Every structure is written in structure tokens, then in C-alpha cells.
PDB file of C-alpha atoms in Angstrom:
ATOM      1  CA  MET A   1     141.636 122.911 169.074  1.00 52.00           C
ATOM      2  CA  SER A   2     144.210 124.982 167.238  1.00 53.00           C
ATOM      3  CA  GLY A   3     143.859 127.703 165.874  1.00 56.00           C
ATOM      4  CA  ARG A   4     147.113 128.391 163.654  1.00 71.00           C
ATOM      5  CA  HIS A   5     146.489 128.774 160.176  1.00 85.00           C
ATOM      6  CA  VAL A   6     148.892 128.599 156.881  1.00 89.00           C
ATOM      7  CA  LEU A   7     146.095 129.193 154.111  1.00 96.00           C
ATOM      8  CA  SER A   8     143.063 131.679 154.394  1.00 95.00           C
ATOM      9  CA  LYS A   9     140.419 132.194 151.921  1.00 95.00           C
ATOM     10  CA  SER A  10     142.132 135.366 150.269  1.00 95.00           C
ATOM     11  CA  SER A  11     145.500 133.353 149.947  1.00 97.00           C
ATOM     12  CA  TYR A  12     144.058 130.087 148.493  1.00 98.00           C
ATOM     13  CA  ILE A  13     142.713 132.308 145.759  1.00 98.00           C
ATOM     14  CA  ARG A  14     145.770 133.811 145.254  1.00 98.00           C
ATOM     15  CA  SER A  15     147.269 130.497 144.672  1.00 98.00           C
ATOM     16  CA  LEU A  16     144.894 129.833 141.993  1.00 98.00           C
ATOM     17  CA  GLN A  17     145.563 133.178 140.259  1.00 98.00           C
ATOM     18  CA  CYS A  18     149.615 132.758 140.731  1.00 98.00           C
ATOM     19  CA  LEU A  19     151.791 130.777 142.899  1.00 98.00           C
ATOM     20  CA  LYS A  20     154.399 132.951 142.735  1.00 98.00           C
ATOM     21  CA  SER A  21     152.399 135.680 143.981  1.00 98.00           C
ATOM     22  CA  LEU A  22     151.426 133.135 147.004  1.00 98.00           C
ATOM     23  CA  TYR A  23     155.078 132.466 147.649  1.00 98.00           C
ATOM     24  CA  LEU A  24     156.044 136.390 147.818  1.00 98.00           C
ATOM     25  CA  TYR A  25     152.708 137.024 149.700  1.00 97.00           C
ATOM     26  CA  LYS A  26     153.834 134.561 152.485  1.00 96.00           C
ATOM     27  CA  HIS A  27     157.972 134.886 152.312  1.00 97.00           C
ATOM     28  CA  HIS A  28     158.342 138.620 151.096  1.00 97.00           C
ATOM     29  CA  TYR A  29     155.014 140.518 152.374  1.00 95.00           C
ATOM     30  CA  LYS A  30     156.902 143.759 152.294  1.00 96.00           C
ATOM     31  CA  LEU A  31     157.304 143.701 148.531  1.00 96.00           C
ATOM     32  CA  ARG A  32     153.851 144.370 147.954  1.00 96.00           C
ATOM     33  CA  ASP A  33     152.411 147.635 145.874  1.00 95.00           C
ATOM     34  CA  PRO A  34     150.848 150.421 147.706  1.00 93.00           C
ATOM     35  CA  VAL A  35     146.936 149.630 148.126  1.00 90.00           C
ATOM     36  CA  PRO A  36     145.281 152.422 145.677  1.00 88.00           C
ATOM     37  CA  PRO A  37     142.847 154.494 147.298  1.00 91.00           C
ATOM     38  CA  ALA A  38     140.465 153.398 144.874  1.00 87.00           C
ATOM     39  CA  LEU A  39     140.850 149.936 145.936  1.00 85.00           C
ATOM     40  CA  LEU A  40     140.512 151.021 149.820  1.00 89.00           C
ATOM     41  CA  ARG A  41     137.416 152.601 148.966  1.00 88.00           C
ATOM     42  CA  ARG A  42     135.822 149.542 147.418  1.00 85.00           C
ATOM     43  CA  PHE A  43     137.055 147.605 150.561  1.00 86.00           C
ATOM     44  CA  ASN A  44     134.972 149.987 152.816  1.00 88.00           C
ATOM     45  CA  GLN A  45     132.275 149.745 150.544  1.00 89.00           C
ATOM     46  CA  GLY A  46     132.176 145.939 150.842  1.00 88.00           C
ATOM     47  CA  HIS A  47     132.450 146.181 154.628  1.00 91.00           C
ATOM     48  CA  ASP A  48     129.391 148.225 154.256  1.00 93.00           C
ATOM     49  CA  ILE A  49     127.379 145.898 152.481  1.00 95.00           C
ATOM     50  CA  GLY A  50     128.265 143.230 154.706  1.00 95.00           C
ATOM     51  CA  ALA A  51     126.941 145.187 157.089  1.00 95.00           C
ATOM     52  CA  LEU A  52     123.716 145.467 155.702  1.00 96.00           C
ATOM     53  CA  ALA A  53     123.373 141.675 154.862  1.00 97.00           C
ATOM     54  CA  ARG A  54     123.547 141.359 158.729  1.00 97.00           C
ATOM     55  CA  HIS A  55     120.033 143.012 158.933  1.00 97.00           C
ATOM     56  CA  LEU A  56     118.799 140.025 157.036  1.00 97.00           C
ATOM     57  CA  PHE A  57     119.896 138.019 160.140  1.00 98.00           C
ATOM     58  CA  PRO A  58     119.729 140.211 163.143  1.00 97.00           C
ATOM     59  CA  GLY A  59     120.622 139.173 167.141  1.00 97.00           C
ATOM     60  CA  GLY A  60     123.957 137.614 165.925  1.00 98.00           C
ATOM     61  CA  VAL A  61     127.149 137.288 167.681  1.00 98.00           C
ATOM     62  CA  ASP A  62     130.471 138.909 165.891  1.00 97.00           C
ATOM     63  CA  CYS A  63     133.211 136.301 166.173  1.00 97.00           C
ATOM     64  CA  LYS A  64     135.632 138.850 164.996  1.00 94.00           C
ATOM     65  CA  PRO A  65     139.087 138.196 166.293  1.00 91.00           C
ATOM     66  CA  PRO A  66     140.447 140.742 169.012  1.00 83.00           C
ATOM     67  CA  ARG A  67     143.440 141.237 166.674  1.00 83.00           C
ATOM     68  CA  PRO A  68     144.282 141.045 163.148  1.00 76.00           C
ATOM     69  CA  TRP A  69     145.532 137.435 161.879  1.00 76.00           C
ATOM     70  CA  ASP A  70     144.987 136.091 165.667  1.00 84.00           C
ATOM     71  CA  TYR A  71     141.877 133.795 164.819  1.00 93.00           C
ATOM     72  CA  ARG A  72     142.571 131.517 167.994  1.00 93.00           C
ATOM     73  CA  LYS A  73     139.531 133.066 170.203  1.00 94.00           C
ATOM     74  CA  SER A  74     137.408 132.918 167.102  1.00 96.00           C
ATOM     75  CA  ILE A  75     137.909 129.845 165.935  1.00 96.00           C
ATOM     76  CA  ALA A  76     137.257 128.550 169.771  1.00 96.00           C
ATOM     77  CA  ARG A  77     134.034 131.180 170.141  1.00 97.00           C
ATOM     78  CA  THR A  78     132.671 129.680 166.895  1.00 98.00           C
ATOM     79  CA  ALA A  79     133.030 126.358 168.294  1.00 98.00           C
ATOM     80  CA  LYS A  80     131.309 127.073 171.328  1.00 98.00           C
ATOM     81  CA  LEU A  81     128.358 128.832 169.443  1.00 98.00           C
ATOM     82  CA  VAL A  82     128.131 126.125 167.219  1.00 98.00           C
ATOM     83  CA  SER A  83     127.779 123.471 170.088  1.00 97.00           C
ATOM     84  CA  GLU A  84     125.316 125.483 171.831  1.00 97.00           C
ATOM     85  CA  ALA A  85     123.297 125.855 168.512  1.00 98.00           C
ATOM     86  CA  TYR A  86     123.369 129.682 168.538  1.00 98.00           C
ATOM     87  CA  PRO A  87     120.742 130.880 166.072  1.00 98.00           C
ATOM     88  CA  VAL A  88     123.059 133.553 164.155  1.00 98.00           C
ATOM     89  CA  ILE A  89     126.955 133.990 164.304  1.00 98.00           C
ATOM     90  CA  TYR A  90     128.811 136.283 162.344  1.00 98.00           C
ATOM     91  CA  GLU A  91     132.104 136.183 161.207  1.00 97.00           C
ATOM     92  CA  ALA A  92     132.299 132.041 161.946  1.00 98.00           C
ATOM     93  CA  SER A  93     135.775 131.061 162.220  1.00 97.00           C
ATOM     94  CA  PHE A  94     136.867 127.746 161.192  1.00 97.00           C
ATOM     95  CA  VAL A  95     140.126 125.583 160.727  1.00 97.00           C
ATOM     96  CA  TYR A  96     140.932 122.551 158.983  1.00 97.00           C
ATOM     97  CA  LYS A  97     144.494 121.346 158.509  1.00 95.00           C
ATOM     98  CA  GLY A  98     145.961 124.803 158.444  1.00 95.00           C
ATOM     99  CA  VAL A  99     143.343 126.226 156.293  1.00 97.00           C
ATOM    100  CA  LEU A 100     141.361 129.091 157.734  1.00 97.00           C
ATOM    101  CA  ALA A 101     137.663 129.713 156.822  1.00 97.00           C
ATOM    102  CA  VAL A 102     135.673 132.890 157.756  1.00 97.00           C
ATOM    103  CA  THR A 103     132.132 132.931 157.146  1.00 97.00           C
ATOM    104  CA  ASP A 104     129.950 136.092 156.945  1.00 98.00           C
ATOM    105  CA  ILE A 105     126.977 134.723 158.088  1.00 98.00           C
ATOM    106  CA  LEU A 106     126.193 131.381 159.724  1.00 98.00           C
ATOM    107  CA  VAL A 107     122.531 130.803 160.781  1.00 98.00           C
ATOM    108  CA  HIS A 108     121.282 127.386 162.409  1.00 98.00           C
ATOM    109  CA  ARG A 109     117.761 126.459 161.905  1.00 97.00           C
ATOM    110  CA  ALA A 110     115.471 123.130 161.911  1.00 96.00           C
ATOM    111  CA  GLY A 111     118.797 121.371 163.180  1.00 96.00           C
ATOM    112  CA  SER A 112     120.748 122.511 160.625  1.00 98.00           C
ATOM    113  CA  TRP A 113     123.314 125.033 159.315  1.00 98.00           C
ATOM    114  CA  TYR A 114     123.438 127.469 156.824  1.00 98.00           C
ATOM    115  CA  ALA A 115     126.382 129.761 155.598  1.00 98.00           C
ATOM    116  CA  TYR A 116     125.863 132.515 153.852  1.00 98.00           C
ATOM    117  CA  GLU A 117     128.818 134.616 152.075  1.00 98.00           C
ATOM    118  CA  VAL A 118     128.250 137.842 151.174  1.00 97.00           C
ATOM    119  CA  LYS A 119     129.338 139.443 147.956  1.00 96.00           C
ATOM    120  CA  SER A 120     129.165 143.466 146.659  1.00 94.00           C
ATOM    121  CA  SER A 121     128.706 142.425 142.952  1.00 94.00           C
ATOM    122  CA  ARG A 122     126.014 141.778 141.065  1.00 94.00           C
ATOM    123  CA  LYS A 123     127.221 138.347 139.754  1.00 94.00           C
ATOM    124  CA  ILE A 124     128.636 135.173 141.076  1.00 96.00           C
ATOM    125  CA  SER A 125     132.060 134.631 139.423  1.00 96.00           C
ATOM    126  CA  SER A 126     133.995 131.417 139.377  1.00 97.00           C
ATOM    127  CA  THR A 127     136.453 133.137 142.017  1.00 97.00           C
ATOM    128  CA  TYR A 128     133.165 133.441 144.355  1.00 97.00           C
ATOM    129  CA  LEU A 129     132.340 129.781 143.521  1.00 98.00           C
ATOM    130  CA  GLU A 130     136.270 128.707 144.531  1.00 98.00           C
ATOM    131  CA  ASP A 131     135.775 130.826 147.603  1.00 98.00           C
ATOM    132  CA  ALA A 132     132.770 129.032 148.315  1.00 98.00           C
ATOM    133  CA  ALA A 133     133.912 125.616 147.960  1.00 98.00           C
ATOM    134  CA  LEU A 134     136.988 126.087 150.170  1.00 98.00           C
ATOM    135  CA  GLN A 135     134.745 127.528 152.723  1.00 98.00           C
ATOM    136  CA  HIS A 136     132.444 124.426 152.416  1.00 98.00           C
ATOM    137  CA  LEU A 137     135.216 122.120 152.433  1.00 98.00           C
ATOM    138  CA  VAL A 138     137.057 123.678 155.807  1.00 98.00           C
ATOM    139  CA  ILE A 139     133.571 123.954 157.380  1.00 98.00           C
ATOM    140  CA  THR A 140     132.233 120.518 157.085  1.00 98.00           C
ATOM    141  CA  ARG A 141     135.570 118.940 158.039  1.00 97.00           C
ATOM    142  CA  SER A 142     136.655 121.354 160.664  1.00 97.00           C
ATOM    143  CA  GLU A 143     136.437 120.023 164.511  1.00 96.00           C
ATOM    144  CA  SER A 144     134.160 122.630 165.408  1.00 97.00           C
ATOM    145  CA  MET A 145     131.258 121.111 162.997  1.00 97.00           C
ATOM    146  CA  ALA A 146     131.858 117.543 164.181  1.00 96.00           C
ATOM    147  CA  GLY A 147     128.562 116.045 164.357  1.00 95.00           C
ATOM    148  CA  GLN A 148     126.659 118.718 162.886  1.00 97.00           C
ATOM    149  CA  THR A 149     125.047 119.209 159.305  1.00 97.00           C
ATOM    150  CA  LEU A 150     125.601 121.853 156.918  1.00 98.00           C
ATOM    151  CA  GLY A 151     122.201 122.140 154.920  1.00 98.00           C
ATOM    152  CA  ASP A 152     123.124 124.849 152.229  1.00 98.00           C
ATOM    153  CA  PHE A 153     125.283 127.425 151.444  1.00 98.00           C
ATOM    154  CA  PHE A 154     124.474 130.385 149.707  1.00 98.00           C
ATOM    155  CA  ILE A 155     126.154 133.534 148.183  1.00 98.00           C
ATOM    156  CA  LEU A 156     124.392 136.738 148.794  1.00 97.00           C
ATOM    157  CA  HIS A 157     124.850 138.961 145.913  1.00 97.00           C
ATOM    158  CA  LEU A 158     123.534 142.910 144.939  1.00 96.00           C
ATOM    159  CA  ASN A 159     120.721 142.971 142.289  1.00 96.00           C
ATOM    160  CA  ARG A 160     121.688 146.697 141.883  1.00 94.00           C
ATOM    161  CA  PRO A 161     124.628 148.581 141.389  1.00 92.00           C
ATOM    162  CA  LEU A 162     126.913 149.243 144.537  1.00 90.00           C
ATOM    163  CA  GLU A 163     126.041 152.785 144.756  1.00 88.00           C
ATOM    164  CA  GLN A 164     122.444 152.359 144.929  1.00 91.00           C
ATOM    165  CA  ALA A 165     122.466 149.171 147.230  1.00 91.00           C
ATOM    166  CA  LEU A 166     124.249 151.448 149.877  1.00 89.00           C
ATOM    167  CA  SER A 167     121.100 153.433 150.185  1.00 89.00           C
ATOM    168  CA  GLY A 168     118.734 150.612 149.821  1.00 88.00           C
ATOM    169  CA  ARG A 169     117.046 148.640 152.181  1.00 91.00           C
ATOM    170  CA  PRO A 170     118.683 145.206 152.981  1.00 92.00           C
ATOM    171  CA  ALA A 171     115.838 142.887 151.955  1.00 93.00           C
ATOM    172  CA  GLU A 172     115.474 144.627 148.902  1.00 95.00           C
ATOM    173  CA  ILE A 173     118.861 144.426 147.471  1.00 96.00           C
ATOM    174  CA  PHE A 174     120.355 141.244 148.030  1.00 97.00           C
ATOM    175  CA  GLU A 175     119.795 138.202 145.522  1.00 96.00           C
ATOM    176  CA  GLU A 176     120.069 134.534 147.034  1.00 96.00           C
ATOM    177  CA  HIS A 177     121.852 131.853 145.412  1.00 98.00           C
ATOM    178  CA  SER A 178     122.514 128.131 146.668  1.00 98.00           C
ATOM    179  CA  VAL A 179     125.843 127.017 145.326  1.00 98.00           C
ATOM    180  CA  ILE A 180     126.312 124.094 147.971  1.00 98.00           C
ATOM    181  CA  ARG A 181     125.849 121.451 144.536  1.00 98.00           C
ATOM    182  CA  SER A 182     128.968 123.065 142.808  1.00 98.00           C
ATOM    183  CA  CYS A 183     130.836 123.148 146.404  1.00 98.00           C
ATOM    184  CA  ARG A 184     130.415 119.294 146.870  1.00 98.00           C
ATOM    185  CA  GLU A 185     131.658 118.808 143.040  1.00 98.00           C
ATOM    186  CA  MET A 186     134.601 120.762 143.598  1.00 98.00           C
ATOM    187  CA  GLU A 187     135.970 119.093 146.921  1.00 98.00           C
ATOM    188  CA  ASP A 188     138.553 117.029 144.814  1.00 98.00           C
ATOM    189  CA  SER A 189     140.097 120.042 142.962  1.00 98.00           C
ATOM    190  CA  VAL A 190     140.225 121.954 146.425  1.00 98.00           C
ATOM    191  CA  MET A 191     141.983 119.228 148.179  1.00 98.00           C
ATOM    192  CA  LYS A 192     144.598 118.817 145.086  1.00 98.00           C
ATOM    193  CA  ASN A 193     144.748 122.937 144.930  1.00 98.00           C
ATOM    194  CA  LEU A 194     145.601 123.047 148.731  1.00 98.00           C
ATOM    195  CA  THR A 195     148.214 120.263 147.931  1.00 98.00           C
ATOM    196  CA  VAL A 196     149.904 122.687 145.446  1.00 98.00           C
ATOM    197  CA  ALA A 197     149.899 125.718 147.740  1.00 98.00           C
ATOM    198  CA  PHE A 198     151.279 124.170 150.334  1.00 97.00           C
ATOM    199  CA  GLU A 199     153.939 122.931 148.587  1.00 98.00           C
ATOM    200  CA  THR A 200     154.602 125.943 147.067  1.00 98.00           C
ATOM    201  CA  ILE A 201     154.941 127.965 150.392  1.00 97.00           C
ATOM    202  CA  ASN A 202     157.730 125.311 151.436  1.00 97.00           C
ATOM    203  CA  GLU A 203     159.859 126.001 148.679  1.00 97.00           C
ATOM    204  CA  THR A 204     163.009 127.483 149.289  1.00 96.00           C
ATOM    205  CA  LYS A 205     163.129 130.196 146.469  1.00 96.00           C
ATOM    206  CA  THR A 206     160.396 132.073 144.316  1.00 96.00           C
ATOM    207  CA  PRO A 207     158.696 129.854 141.851  1.00 96.00           C
ATOM    208  CA  ASP A 208     159.849 131.001 138.161  1.00 96.00           C
ATOM    209  CA  ILE A 209     157.112 132.056 136.548  1.00 97.00           C
ATOM    210  CA  ALA A 210     156.779 134.459 133.931  1.00 97.00           C
ATOM    211  CA  THR A 211     154.348 137.684 134.046  1.00 97.00           C
ATOM    212  CA  GLY A 212     151.288 137.065 132.172  1.00 97.00           C
ATOM    213  CA  PRO A 213     147.184 137.515 131.827  1.00 96.00           C
ATOM    214  CA  GLN A 214     147.539 136.221 135.565  1.00 97.00           C
ATOM    215  CA  CYS A 215     148.928 139.594 136.902  1.00 97.00           C
ATOM    216  CA  GLU A 216     145.637 141.021 136.454  1.00 95.00           C
ATOM    217  CA  THR A 217     143.078 138.549 136.352  1.00 95.00           C
ATOM    218  CA  PRO A 218     140.854 137.980 138.181  1.00 94.00           C
ATOM    219  CA  TYR A 219     142.556 140.656 140.307  1.00 93.00           C
ATOM    220  CA  ARG A 220     145.613 143.008 139.618  1.00 94.00           C
ATOM    221  CA  CYS A 221     148.345 141.330 141.377  1.00 97.00           C
ATOM    222  CA  ASP A 222     149.621 143.297 144.443  1.00 96.00           C
ATOM    223  CA  PHE A 223     153.054 141.885 143.370  1.00 97.00           C
ATOM    224  CA  HIS A 224     152.838 143.693 139.930  1.00 95.00           C
ATOM    225  CA  GLY A 225     155.324 146.401 140.558  1.00 95.00           C
ATOM    226  CA  TYR A 226     158.046 143.649 141.971  1.00 96.00           C
ATOM    227  CA  CYS A 227     157.411 141.223 139.032  1.00 96.00           C
ATOM    228  CA  HIS A 228     157.655 143.653 136.334  1.00 92.00           C
ATOM    229  CA  GLY A 229     161.044 144.859 137.622  1.00 86.00           C
ATOM    230  CA  SER A 230     164.423 143.301 138.215  1.00 51.00           C
ATOM    231  CA  THR A 231     164.730 143.152 142.190  1.00 49.00           C
ATOM    232  CA  SER A 232     165.646 139.495 143.371  1.00 47.00           C
ATOM    233  CA  THR A 233     164.658 138.288 146.505  1.00 48.00           C
ATOM    234  CA  ASP A 234     166.709 135.138 146.780  1.00 47.00           C
ATOM    235  CA  SER A 235     169.784 135.572 148.400  1.00 37.00           C
TER     236      SER A 235
END
């Protein structure tokens, strides 16, 4: 079972926002803007929310990779735990045709698997649905899930402001919503988007895409400084 991947959830979402950003991320990573302290704090708070969500499903095995970007052992360990019907898996890792999906919490009950993606927001955005749809496709088509059933896919999001949630009890701060129907409905579009993303990565030069609203939405692009400057990456 190969653990190599070209795209992940985050790079897939990046491709939907801007294909130029995807290309720069894959070929000119060092041109990224420095990460603002406020964004780092947000990342850390998101990790804290993820840790709180685990209390809803205690006793799981963490399949986080031993080193960043090296998911081979994580994928193999996830496959083993799935084959054993282990009750709860954290950071369950799957790969399908070069696309990696890491699900926050995977739960086995009554003969089926249930995926939970944890978000530190109070609403389910279209970006979250795109994220879930990609995960669903990779999980259900991965070699690790052969012969297995994914009974549902849930998004766990907050029901109160982030600062209040961090001091709350896990059973009281989350809302659970099934998104498996939209995941299934989006399968064809996900496959088309992946095709475009892989084609873009394999291009020999940076795509000629003008700056615009996509530089800020749904997230401020971390190549904002480069794209609004004049330095060329093609030589």
C-alpha cells in the first residue's frame, strides 16, 4: 500500500480557490508570506478544539504521522485498525490515487464506520462541504476501506464563540450534522476538480491568473505578497 500523495485536503481546497496558488505551493513554496501571529493563534485554538472533540469519543488510537508530510506509516496503521474494527481512530489517514485525506475521528459501531470532521467555526461553510466531499471520496475508494461501509459523515462544529467553547464541556459545545448526502452528490465535481488540479501541478510554468477576489476568499492566500508584486518564478 503506497503512502505517497500529491494532494491533501488543504491543497485541494487551495486549488478550488486559485490554481495559481496551488502551482506556487507545489513548485515555489518558499515564496509564501510569513504566517501572521494571529493566524498561528487561530491554528493553535483549532487544535485545542480538536482535542476537546476527542473527549466525545474516548479511548482512540492516534494515527498522526511520526514526521510531518510522511503519512506512509499513518496510512498503514489506519488500514490495520480498520481491518480490526478498532472502535475509535484519531487522525485516520487514507490515500486514493495520490490524494490524501486525514479524518479527525473515525468511529466503528454496529458494523459500519462513521467519520467526524471537527471545525472551530459556528457554521458549516461551502468550503467545509468541499472538504468533507473530498474526504468521503478518498475514504470510500481507498484500499484501506475495501469491504467496509462508511455509514455517515458528520461535521462537528461549535455552538458558541470560540473563546467560550475552549472553557466549556465537550458534550455541551458541539453540534453534529450529517453531510453524507451532499458528499455523495458532489462526487462527480470532486473528481473533475482533482483532474484539473493534477493537470495544473504538471504544468511547466506558473498559470497566468490575474489577482482578484480569490486572493482573499474564502481565505487570504499565503502568496498574496508575491502575486501583488513583480518577481517572476519562471526562468
